[in-house]
CSV table of C-alpha atoms in Angstrom, one decimal:
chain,number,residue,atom,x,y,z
A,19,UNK,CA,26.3,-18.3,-8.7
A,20,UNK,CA,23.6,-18.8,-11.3
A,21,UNK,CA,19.7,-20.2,-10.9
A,22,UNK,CA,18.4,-22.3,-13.7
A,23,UNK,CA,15.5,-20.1,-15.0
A,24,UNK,CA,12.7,-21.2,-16.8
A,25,UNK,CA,11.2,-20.3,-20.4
A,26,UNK,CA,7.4,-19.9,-18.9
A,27,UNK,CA,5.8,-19.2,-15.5
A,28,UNK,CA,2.2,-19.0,-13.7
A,29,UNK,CA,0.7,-15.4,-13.8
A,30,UNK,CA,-2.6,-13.5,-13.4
A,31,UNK,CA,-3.0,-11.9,-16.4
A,32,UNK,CA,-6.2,-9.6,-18.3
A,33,UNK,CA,-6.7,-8.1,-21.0
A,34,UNK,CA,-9.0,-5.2,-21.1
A,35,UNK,CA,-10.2,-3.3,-18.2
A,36,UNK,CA,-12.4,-5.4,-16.2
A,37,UNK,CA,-12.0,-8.3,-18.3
A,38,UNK,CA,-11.4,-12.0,-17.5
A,39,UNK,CA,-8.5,-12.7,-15.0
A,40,UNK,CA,-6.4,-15.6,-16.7
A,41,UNK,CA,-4.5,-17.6,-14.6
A,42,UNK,CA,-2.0,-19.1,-16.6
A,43,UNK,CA,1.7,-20.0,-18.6
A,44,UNK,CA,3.5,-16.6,-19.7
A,45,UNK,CA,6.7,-15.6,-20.6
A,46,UNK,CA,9.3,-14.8,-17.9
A,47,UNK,CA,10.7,-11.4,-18.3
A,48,UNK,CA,14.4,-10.6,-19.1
A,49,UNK,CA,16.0,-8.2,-17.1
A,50,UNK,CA,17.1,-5.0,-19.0
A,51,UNK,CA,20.9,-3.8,-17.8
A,52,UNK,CA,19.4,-2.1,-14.6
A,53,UNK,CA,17.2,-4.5,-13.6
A,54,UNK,CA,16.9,-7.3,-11.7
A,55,UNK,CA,14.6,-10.7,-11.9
A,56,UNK,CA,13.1,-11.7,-9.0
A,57,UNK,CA,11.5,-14.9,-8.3
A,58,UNK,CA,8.6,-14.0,-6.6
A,59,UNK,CA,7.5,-16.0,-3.8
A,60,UNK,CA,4.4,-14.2,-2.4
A,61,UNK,CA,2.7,-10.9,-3.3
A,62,UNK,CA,0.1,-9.4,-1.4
A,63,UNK,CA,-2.7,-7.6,-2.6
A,64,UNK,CA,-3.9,-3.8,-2.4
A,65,UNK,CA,-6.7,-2.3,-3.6
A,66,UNK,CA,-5.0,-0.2,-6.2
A,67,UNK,CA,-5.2,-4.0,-7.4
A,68,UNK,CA,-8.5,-3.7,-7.9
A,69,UNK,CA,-8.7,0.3,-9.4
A,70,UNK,CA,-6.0,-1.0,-12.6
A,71,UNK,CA,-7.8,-4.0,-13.1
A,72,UNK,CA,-11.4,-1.4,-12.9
A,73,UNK,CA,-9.4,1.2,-15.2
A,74,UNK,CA,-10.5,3.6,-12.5
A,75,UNK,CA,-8.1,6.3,-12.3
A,76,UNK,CA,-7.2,9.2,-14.8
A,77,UNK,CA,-3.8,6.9,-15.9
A,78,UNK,CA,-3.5,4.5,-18.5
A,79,UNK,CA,-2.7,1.1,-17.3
A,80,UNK,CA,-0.5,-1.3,-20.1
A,81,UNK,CA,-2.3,-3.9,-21.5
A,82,UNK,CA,-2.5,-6.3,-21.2
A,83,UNK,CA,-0.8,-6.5,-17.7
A,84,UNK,CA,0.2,-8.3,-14.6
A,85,UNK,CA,-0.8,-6.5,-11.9
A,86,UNK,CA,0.5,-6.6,-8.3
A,87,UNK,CA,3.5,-4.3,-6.3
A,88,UNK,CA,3.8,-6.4,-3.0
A,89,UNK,CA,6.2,-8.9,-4.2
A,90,UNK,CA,8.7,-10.7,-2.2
A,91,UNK,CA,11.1,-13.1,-3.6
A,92,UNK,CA,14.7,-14.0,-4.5
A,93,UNK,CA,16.6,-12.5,-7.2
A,94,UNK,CA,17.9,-14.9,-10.0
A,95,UNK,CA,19.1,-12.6,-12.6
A,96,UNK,CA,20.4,-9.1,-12.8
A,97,UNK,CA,21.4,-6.9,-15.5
A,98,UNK,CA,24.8,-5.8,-16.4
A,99,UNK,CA,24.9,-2.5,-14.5
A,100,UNK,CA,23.4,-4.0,-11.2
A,101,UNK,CA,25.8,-3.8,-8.3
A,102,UNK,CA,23.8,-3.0,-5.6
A,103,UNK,CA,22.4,-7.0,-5.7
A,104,UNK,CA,23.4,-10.3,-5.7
A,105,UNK,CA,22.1,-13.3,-6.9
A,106,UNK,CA,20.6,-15.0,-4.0
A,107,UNK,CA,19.1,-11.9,-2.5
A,108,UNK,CA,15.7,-11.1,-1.2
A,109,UNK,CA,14.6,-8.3,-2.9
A,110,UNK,CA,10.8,-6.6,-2.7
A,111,UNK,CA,8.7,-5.4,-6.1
A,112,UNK,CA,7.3,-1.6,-4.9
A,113,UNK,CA,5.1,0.5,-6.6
A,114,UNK,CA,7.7,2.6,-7.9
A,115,UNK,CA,9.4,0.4,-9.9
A,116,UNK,CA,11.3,3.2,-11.4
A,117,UNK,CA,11.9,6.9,-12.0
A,118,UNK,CA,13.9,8.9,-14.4
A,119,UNK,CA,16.2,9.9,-11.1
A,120,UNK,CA,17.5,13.1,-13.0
A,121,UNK,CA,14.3,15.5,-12.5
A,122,UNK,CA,13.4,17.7,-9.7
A,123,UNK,CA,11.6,15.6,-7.9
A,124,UNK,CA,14.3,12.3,-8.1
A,125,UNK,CA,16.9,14.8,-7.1
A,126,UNK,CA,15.1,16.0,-3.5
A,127,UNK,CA,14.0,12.6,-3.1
A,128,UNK,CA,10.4,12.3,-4.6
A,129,UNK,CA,10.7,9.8,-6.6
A,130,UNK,CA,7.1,8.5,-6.4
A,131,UNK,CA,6.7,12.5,-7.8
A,132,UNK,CA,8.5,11.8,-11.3
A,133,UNK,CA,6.8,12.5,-14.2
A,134,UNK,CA,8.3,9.4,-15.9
A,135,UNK,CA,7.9,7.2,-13.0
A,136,UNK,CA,7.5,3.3,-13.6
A,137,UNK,CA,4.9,1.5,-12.1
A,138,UNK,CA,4.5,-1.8,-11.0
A,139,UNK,CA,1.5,-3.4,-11.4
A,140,UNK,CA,0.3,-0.8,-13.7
A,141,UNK,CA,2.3,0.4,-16.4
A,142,UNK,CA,5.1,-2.5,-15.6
A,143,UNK,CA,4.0,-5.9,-15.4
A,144,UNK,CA,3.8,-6.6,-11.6
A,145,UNK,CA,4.1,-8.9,-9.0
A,146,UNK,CA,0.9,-11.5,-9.9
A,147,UNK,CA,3.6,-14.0,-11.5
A,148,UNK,CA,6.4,-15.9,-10.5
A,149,UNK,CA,9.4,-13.9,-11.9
A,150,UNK,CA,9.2,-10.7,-12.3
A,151,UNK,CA,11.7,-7.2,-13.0
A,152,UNK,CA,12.2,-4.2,-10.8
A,153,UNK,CA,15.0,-1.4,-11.2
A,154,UNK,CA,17.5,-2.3,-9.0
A,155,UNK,CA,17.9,1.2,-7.9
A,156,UNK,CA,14.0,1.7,-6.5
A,157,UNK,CA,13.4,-2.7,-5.5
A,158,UNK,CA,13.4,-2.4,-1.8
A,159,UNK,CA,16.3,-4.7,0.3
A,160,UNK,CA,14.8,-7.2,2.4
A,161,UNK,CA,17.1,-9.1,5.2
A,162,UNK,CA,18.1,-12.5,4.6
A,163,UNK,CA,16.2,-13.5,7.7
A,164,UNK,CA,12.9,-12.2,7.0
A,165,UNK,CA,9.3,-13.8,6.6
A,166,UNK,CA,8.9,-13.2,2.6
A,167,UNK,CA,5.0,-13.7,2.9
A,168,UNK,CA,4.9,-11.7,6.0
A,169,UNK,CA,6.9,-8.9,4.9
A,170,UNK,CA,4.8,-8.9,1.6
A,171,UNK,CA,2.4,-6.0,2.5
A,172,UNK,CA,5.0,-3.8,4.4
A,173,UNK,CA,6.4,-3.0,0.9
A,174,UNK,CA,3.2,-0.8,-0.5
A,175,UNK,CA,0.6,-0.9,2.7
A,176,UNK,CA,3.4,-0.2,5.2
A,177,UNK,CA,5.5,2.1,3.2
A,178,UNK,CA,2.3,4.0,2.1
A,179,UNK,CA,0.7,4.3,5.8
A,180,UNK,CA,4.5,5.5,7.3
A,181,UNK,CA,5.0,8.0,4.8
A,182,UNK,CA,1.3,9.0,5.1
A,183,UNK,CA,2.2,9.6,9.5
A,184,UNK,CA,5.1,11.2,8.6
A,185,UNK,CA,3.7,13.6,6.3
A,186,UNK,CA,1.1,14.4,9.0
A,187,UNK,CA,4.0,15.6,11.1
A,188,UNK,CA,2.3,14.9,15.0
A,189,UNK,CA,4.4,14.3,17.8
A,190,UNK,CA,4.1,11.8,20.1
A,191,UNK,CA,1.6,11.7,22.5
A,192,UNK,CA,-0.8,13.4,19.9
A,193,UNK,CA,-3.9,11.8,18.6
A,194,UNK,CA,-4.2,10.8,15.3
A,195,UNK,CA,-7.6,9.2,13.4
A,196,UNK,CA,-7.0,6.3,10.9
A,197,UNK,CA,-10.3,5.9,8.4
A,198,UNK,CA,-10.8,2.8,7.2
A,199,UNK,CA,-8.6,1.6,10.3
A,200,UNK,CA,-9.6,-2.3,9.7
A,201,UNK,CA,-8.5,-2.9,6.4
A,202,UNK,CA,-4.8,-3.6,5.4
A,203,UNK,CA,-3.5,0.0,5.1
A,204,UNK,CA,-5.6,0.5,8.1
A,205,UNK,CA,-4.0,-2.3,10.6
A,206,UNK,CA,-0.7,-1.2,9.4
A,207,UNK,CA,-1.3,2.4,10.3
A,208,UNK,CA,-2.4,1.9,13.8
A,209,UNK,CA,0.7,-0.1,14.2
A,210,UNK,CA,3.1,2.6,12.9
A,211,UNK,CA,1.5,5.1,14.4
A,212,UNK,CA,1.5,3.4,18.1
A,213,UNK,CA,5.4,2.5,17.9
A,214,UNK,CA,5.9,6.2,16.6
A,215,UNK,CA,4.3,7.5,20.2
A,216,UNK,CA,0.6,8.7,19.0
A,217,UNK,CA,-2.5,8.2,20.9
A,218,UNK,CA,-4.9,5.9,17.8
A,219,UNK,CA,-8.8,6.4,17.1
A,220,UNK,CA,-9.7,4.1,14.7
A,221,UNK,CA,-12.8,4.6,12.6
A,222,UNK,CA,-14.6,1.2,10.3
A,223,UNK,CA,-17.0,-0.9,10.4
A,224,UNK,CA,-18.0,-3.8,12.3
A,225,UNK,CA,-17.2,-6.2,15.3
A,226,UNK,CA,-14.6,-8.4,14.0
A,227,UNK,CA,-12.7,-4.4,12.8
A,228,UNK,CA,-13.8,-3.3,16.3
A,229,UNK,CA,-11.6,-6.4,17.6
A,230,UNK,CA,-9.2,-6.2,15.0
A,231,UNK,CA,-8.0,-2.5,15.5
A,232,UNK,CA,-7.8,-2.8,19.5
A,233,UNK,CA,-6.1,-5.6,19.4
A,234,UNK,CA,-3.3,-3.5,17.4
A,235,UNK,CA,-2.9,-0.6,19.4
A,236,UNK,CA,-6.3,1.6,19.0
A,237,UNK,CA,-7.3,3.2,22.4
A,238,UNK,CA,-10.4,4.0,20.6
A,239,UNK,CA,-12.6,2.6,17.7
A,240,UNK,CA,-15.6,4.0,16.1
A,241,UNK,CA,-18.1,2.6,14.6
A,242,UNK,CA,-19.6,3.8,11.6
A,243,UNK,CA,-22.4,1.4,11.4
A,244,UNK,CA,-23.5,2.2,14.4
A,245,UNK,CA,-23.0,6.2,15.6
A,246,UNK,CA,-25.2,8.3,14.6
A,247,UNK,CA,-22.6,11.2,15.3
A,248,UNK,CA,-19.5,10.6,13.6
A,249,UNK,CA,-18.0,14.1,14.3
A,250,UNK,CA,-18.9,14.7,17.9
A,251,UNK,CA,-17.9,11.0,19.0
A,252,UNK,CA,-14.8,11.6,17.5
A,253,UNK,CA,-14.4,15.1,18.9
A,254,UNK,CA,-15.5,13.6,22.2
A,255,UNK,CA,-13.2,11.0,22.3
A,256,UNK,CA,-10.1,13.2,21.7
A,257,UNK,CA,-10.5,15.9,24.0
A,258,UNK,CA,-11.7,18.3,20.9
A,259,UNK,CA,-10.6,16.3,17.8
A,260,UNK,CA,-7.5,14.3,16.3
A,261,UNK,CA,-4.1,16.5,15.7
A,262,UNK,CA,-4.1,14.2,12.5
A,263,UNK,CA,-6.4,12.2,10.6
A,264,UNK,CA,-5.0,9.3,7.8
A,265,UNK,CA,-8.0,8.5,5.3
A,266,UNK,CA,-7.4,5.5,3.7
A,267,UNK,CA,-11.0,4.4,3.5
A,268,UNK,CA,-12.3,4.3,-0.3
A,269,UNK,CA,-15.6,6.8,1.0
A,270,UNK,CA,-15.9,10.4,-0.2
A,271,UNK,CA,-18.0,11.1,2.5
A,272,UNK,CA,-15.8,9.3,5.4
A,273,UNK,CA,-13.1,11.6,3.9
A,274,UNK,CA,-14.9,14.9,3.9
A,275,UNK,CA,-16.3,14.1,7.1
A,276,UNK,CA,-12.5,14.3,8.7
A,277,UNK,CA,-12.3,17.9,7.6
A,278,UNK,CA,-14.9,18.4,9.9
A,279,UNK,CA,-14.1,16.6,13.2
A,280,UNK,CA,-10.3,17.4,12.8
A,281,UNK,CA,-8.9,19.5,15.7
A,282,UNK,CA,-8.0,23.1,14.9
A,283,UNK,CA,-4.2,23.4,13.4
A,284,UNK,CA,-4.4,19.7,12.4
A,285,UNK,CA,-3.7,17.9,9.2
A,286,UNK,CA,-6.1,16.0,7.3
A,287,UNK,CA,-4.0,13.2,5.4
A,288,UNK,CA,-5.5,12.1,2.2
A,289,UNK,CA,-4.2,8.6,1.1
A,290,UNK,CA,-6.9,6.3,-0.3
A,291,UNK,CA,-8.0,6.6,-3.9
A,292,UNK,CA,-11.7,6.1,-4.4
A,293,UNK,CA,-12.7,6.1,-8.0
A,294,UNK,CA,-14.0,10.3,-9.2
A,295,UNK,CA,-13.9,11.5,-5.2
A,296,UNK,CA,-13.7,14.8,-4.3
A,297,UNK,CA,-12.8,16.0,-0.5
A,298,UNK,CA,-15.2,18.8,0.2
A,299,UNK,CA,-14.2,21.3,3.2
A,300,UNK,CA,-16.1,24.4,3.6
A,301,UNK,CA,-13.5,27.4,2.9
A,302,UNK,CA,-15.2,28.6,6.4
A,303,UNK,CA,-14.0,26.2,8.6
A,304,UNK,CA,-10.6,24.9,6.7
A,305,UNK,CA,-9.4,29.3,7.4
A,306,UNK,CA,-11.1,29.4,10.9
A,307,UNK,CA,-9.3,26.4,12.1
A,308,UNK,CA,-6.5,27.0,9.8
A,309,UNK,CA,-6.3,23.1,9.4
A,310,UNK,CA,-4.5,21.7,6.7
A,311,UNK,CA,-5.3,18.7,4.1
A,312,UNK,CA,-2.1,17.4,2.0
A,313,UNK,CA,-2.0,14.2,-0.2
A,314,UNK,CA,0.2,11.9,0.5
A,315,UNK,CA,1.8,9.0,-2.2
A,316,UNK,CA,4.1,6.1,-1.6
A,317,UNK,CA,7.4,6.6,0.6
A,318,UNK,CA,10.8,6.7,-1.3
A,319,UNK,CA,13.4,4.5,-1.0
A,320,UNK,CA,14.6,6.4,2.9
A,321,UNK,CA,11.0,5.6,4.0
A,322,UNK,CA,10.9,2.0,2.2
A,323,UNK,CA,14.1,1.5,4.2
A,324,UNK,CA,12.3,2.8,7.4
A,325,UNK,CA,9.6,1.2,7.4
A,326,UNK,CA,11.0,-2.4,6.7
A,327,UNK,CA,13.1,-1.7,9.9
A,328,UNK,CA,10.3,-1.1,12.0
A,329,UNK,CA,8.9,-4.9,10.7
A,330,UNK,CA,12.1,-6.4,11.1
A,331,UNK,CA,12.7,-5.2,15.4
A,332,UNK,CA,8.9,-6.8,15.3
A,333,UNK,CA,7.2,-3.4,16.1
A,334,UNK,CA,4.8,-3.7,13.0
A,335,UNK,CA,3.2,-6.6,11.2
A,336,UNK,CA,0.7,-6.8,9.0
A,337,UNK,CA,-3.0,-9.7,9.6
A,338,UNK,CA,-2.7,-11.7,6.7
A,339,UNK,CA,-4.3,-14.9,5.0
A,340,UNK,CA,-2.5,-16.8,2.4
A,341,UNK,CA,-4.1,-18.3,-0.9
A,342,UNK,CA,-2.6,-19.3,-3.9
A,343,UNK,CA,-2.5,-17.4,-6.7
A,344,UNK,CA,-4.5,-18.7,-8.6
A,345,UNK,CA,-7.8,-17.5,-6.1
A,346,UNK,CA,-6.9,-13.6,-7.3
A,347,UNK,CA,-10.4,-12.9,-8.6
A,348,UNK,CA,-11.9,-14.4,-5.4
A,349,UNK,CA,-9.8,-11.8,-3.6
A,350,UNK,CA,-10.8,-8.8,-5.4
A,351,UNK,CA,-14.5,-9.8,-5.3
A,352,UNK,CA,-13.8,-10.1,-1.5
A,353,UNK,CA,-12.0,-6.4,-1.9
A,354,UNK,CA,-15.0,-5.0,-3.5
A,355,UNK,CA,-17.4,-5.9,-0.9
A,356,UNK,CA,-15.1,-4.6,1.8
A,357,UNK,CA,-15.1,-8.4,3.6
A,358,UNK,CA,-11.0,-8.2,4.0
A,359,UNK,CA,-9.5,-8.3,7.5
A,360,UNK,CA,-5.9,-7.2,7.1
A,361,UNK,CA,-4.6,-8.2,4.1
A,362,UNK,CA,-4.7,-11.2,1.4
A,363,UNK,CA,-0.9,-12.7,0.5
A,364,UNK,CA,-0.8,-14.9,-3.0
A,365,UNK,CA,1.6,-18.1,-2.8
A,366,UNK,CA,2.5,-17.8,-6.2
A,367,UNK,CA,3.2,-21.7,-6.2
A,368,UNK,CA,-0.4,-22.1,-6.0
């Protein structure tokens, strides 16, 4: 079976940090021998998007590059070593678009952990186009059957947010507190988190979050607009504080704060990746609860595989708008004033 592929494709493309988005004709990539093409259909948007397009973090991003690592499509082309796809597949562009799998980390099954790791959207031309490559080892299997713009954002925010729960280790029945529960790692995590068995405070922003979050599974939501008292309506709400708190809120102080109103022996989960911050908990306090704060980075490929299984038996799914392409710097301008229910999906006809 072979799929005529073209010369040129639509892509969101820049330069220099910060610099002019162009929407516009670019090459189509090749596949290398353990690689596969996928024609993307629809990409969603994070707001690592945002922090490689900002040059925020401590890692060099290529330039100039195509960002984006939600990409769902169909795969046209694959390399000569490929046999664990077909053409005609759908396939999913992650994160981790590959790791060395030979280091101490690939071997126990942290590949996100590799020192050599390749990135979509970051230091490998992403997901913002129409075709793009992905190792064929790391590119996440998606059924035949499945919603490609729908299952867009499982494959970074619903990875991310089910690795993030399982790292905090709760059992059900447990509460847990999701930080910056209204956005799109937010709604996911609530989800997850719910079907896993745990009792959900959610913490944001605003009516239409308020609304959002209980509608998904939240028995509680606090607003941060409008308690005075973070920490003791927290406390109050949970009998004494969450076992386990997931901060994917982009505020320094939202996530110090959760070292605070965490329950004694709980785990404060550390996810989101504002620009410089720093999570401050008084030595004090972290030994006299004994609580415990770990990072936690994208799944591998058993919790890739995991969480697409909990979208496709219809336990999870992720609020999302589609636009075309073409409106990516609306969306990050959207992204930086924190005005995003859910998530944003790119049509990457459009």
């Amino acid at each position: 079976m072979s799929i005529e592929i073209p010369k040129t494709q639509k892509g969101c493309i820049f330069y220099e940090k910060h610099g002019e988005i162009y929407y516009k004709d670019i090459p189509v990539p090749k596949p290398k021998a353990n690689e596969i093409l996928i024609n993307v259909k629809y990409s969603g948007v994070c707001h690592t998007d945002l922090h490689a397009w900002h040059g925020d973090w401590p890692l060099d991003v290529k330039l100039p590059l195509v960002g984006g690592h939600e990409g769902a499509g169909v795969v046209v082309a694959k390399g000569e070593n490929v046999t664990n796809f077909e053409i005609g597949d759908y396939a999913g562009i992650k994160w981790l678009n590959g790791s060395c799998m030979g280091c101490e980390f690939c071997q126990q099954g942290a590949e996100p952990n590799c020192q050599k790791a390749d990135l979509s959207g970051y230091t490998h031309d992403g997901s913002f186009q129409q075709y793009a490559t992905a190792d064929a080892v790391q590119a996440a299997k998606i059924p035949k059957d499945a919603d490609l713009a729908a299952i867009a954002p499982i494959l970074c925010a619903g990875v991310t947010v089910y690795k993030a729960l399982k790292t905090a280790d709760l059992r059900p029945g447990q509460w847990v507190a999701v930080s910056g529960a209204g956005g799109g790692l937010g709604s996911l995590a609530i989800q997850y988190a719910t079907a896993m068995g745990l009792r959900v405070l959610g913490i944001d922003g605003g009516d239409d979050k308020a609304k959002l979050c209980k509608d998904l599974g939240a028995e509680v939501f606090i607003d941060f607009t409008k308690e005075k008292n973070i920490v003791k309506a927290v406390q109050d709400a949970t009998n004494g504080g969450p076992h386990g708190v997931i901060n994917v809120s982009v505020s320094e102080m939202a996530i110090s704060q959760s070292c605070d109103y965490v329950r004694a022996l709980g785990k404060v989960v550390l996810v989101g990746l504002p620009a410089g911050a720093v999570c401050k908990s008084p030595v004090f306090q972290q030994v006299v609860k004994s609580i415990e704060i770990k990072g936690s980075y994208v799944g591998n490929r058993q919790d890739t595989a995991e969480a697409v299984d909990f979208f496709v038996r219809g336990k999870v799914h992720c609020p999302f708008k589609v636009v075309g392409l073409s409106e990516l710097p609306r969306v990050f301008k959207l992204m930086a004033e924190g005005k995003i229910l859910g998530r944003y999906v790119l049509d990457t006809t459009k």
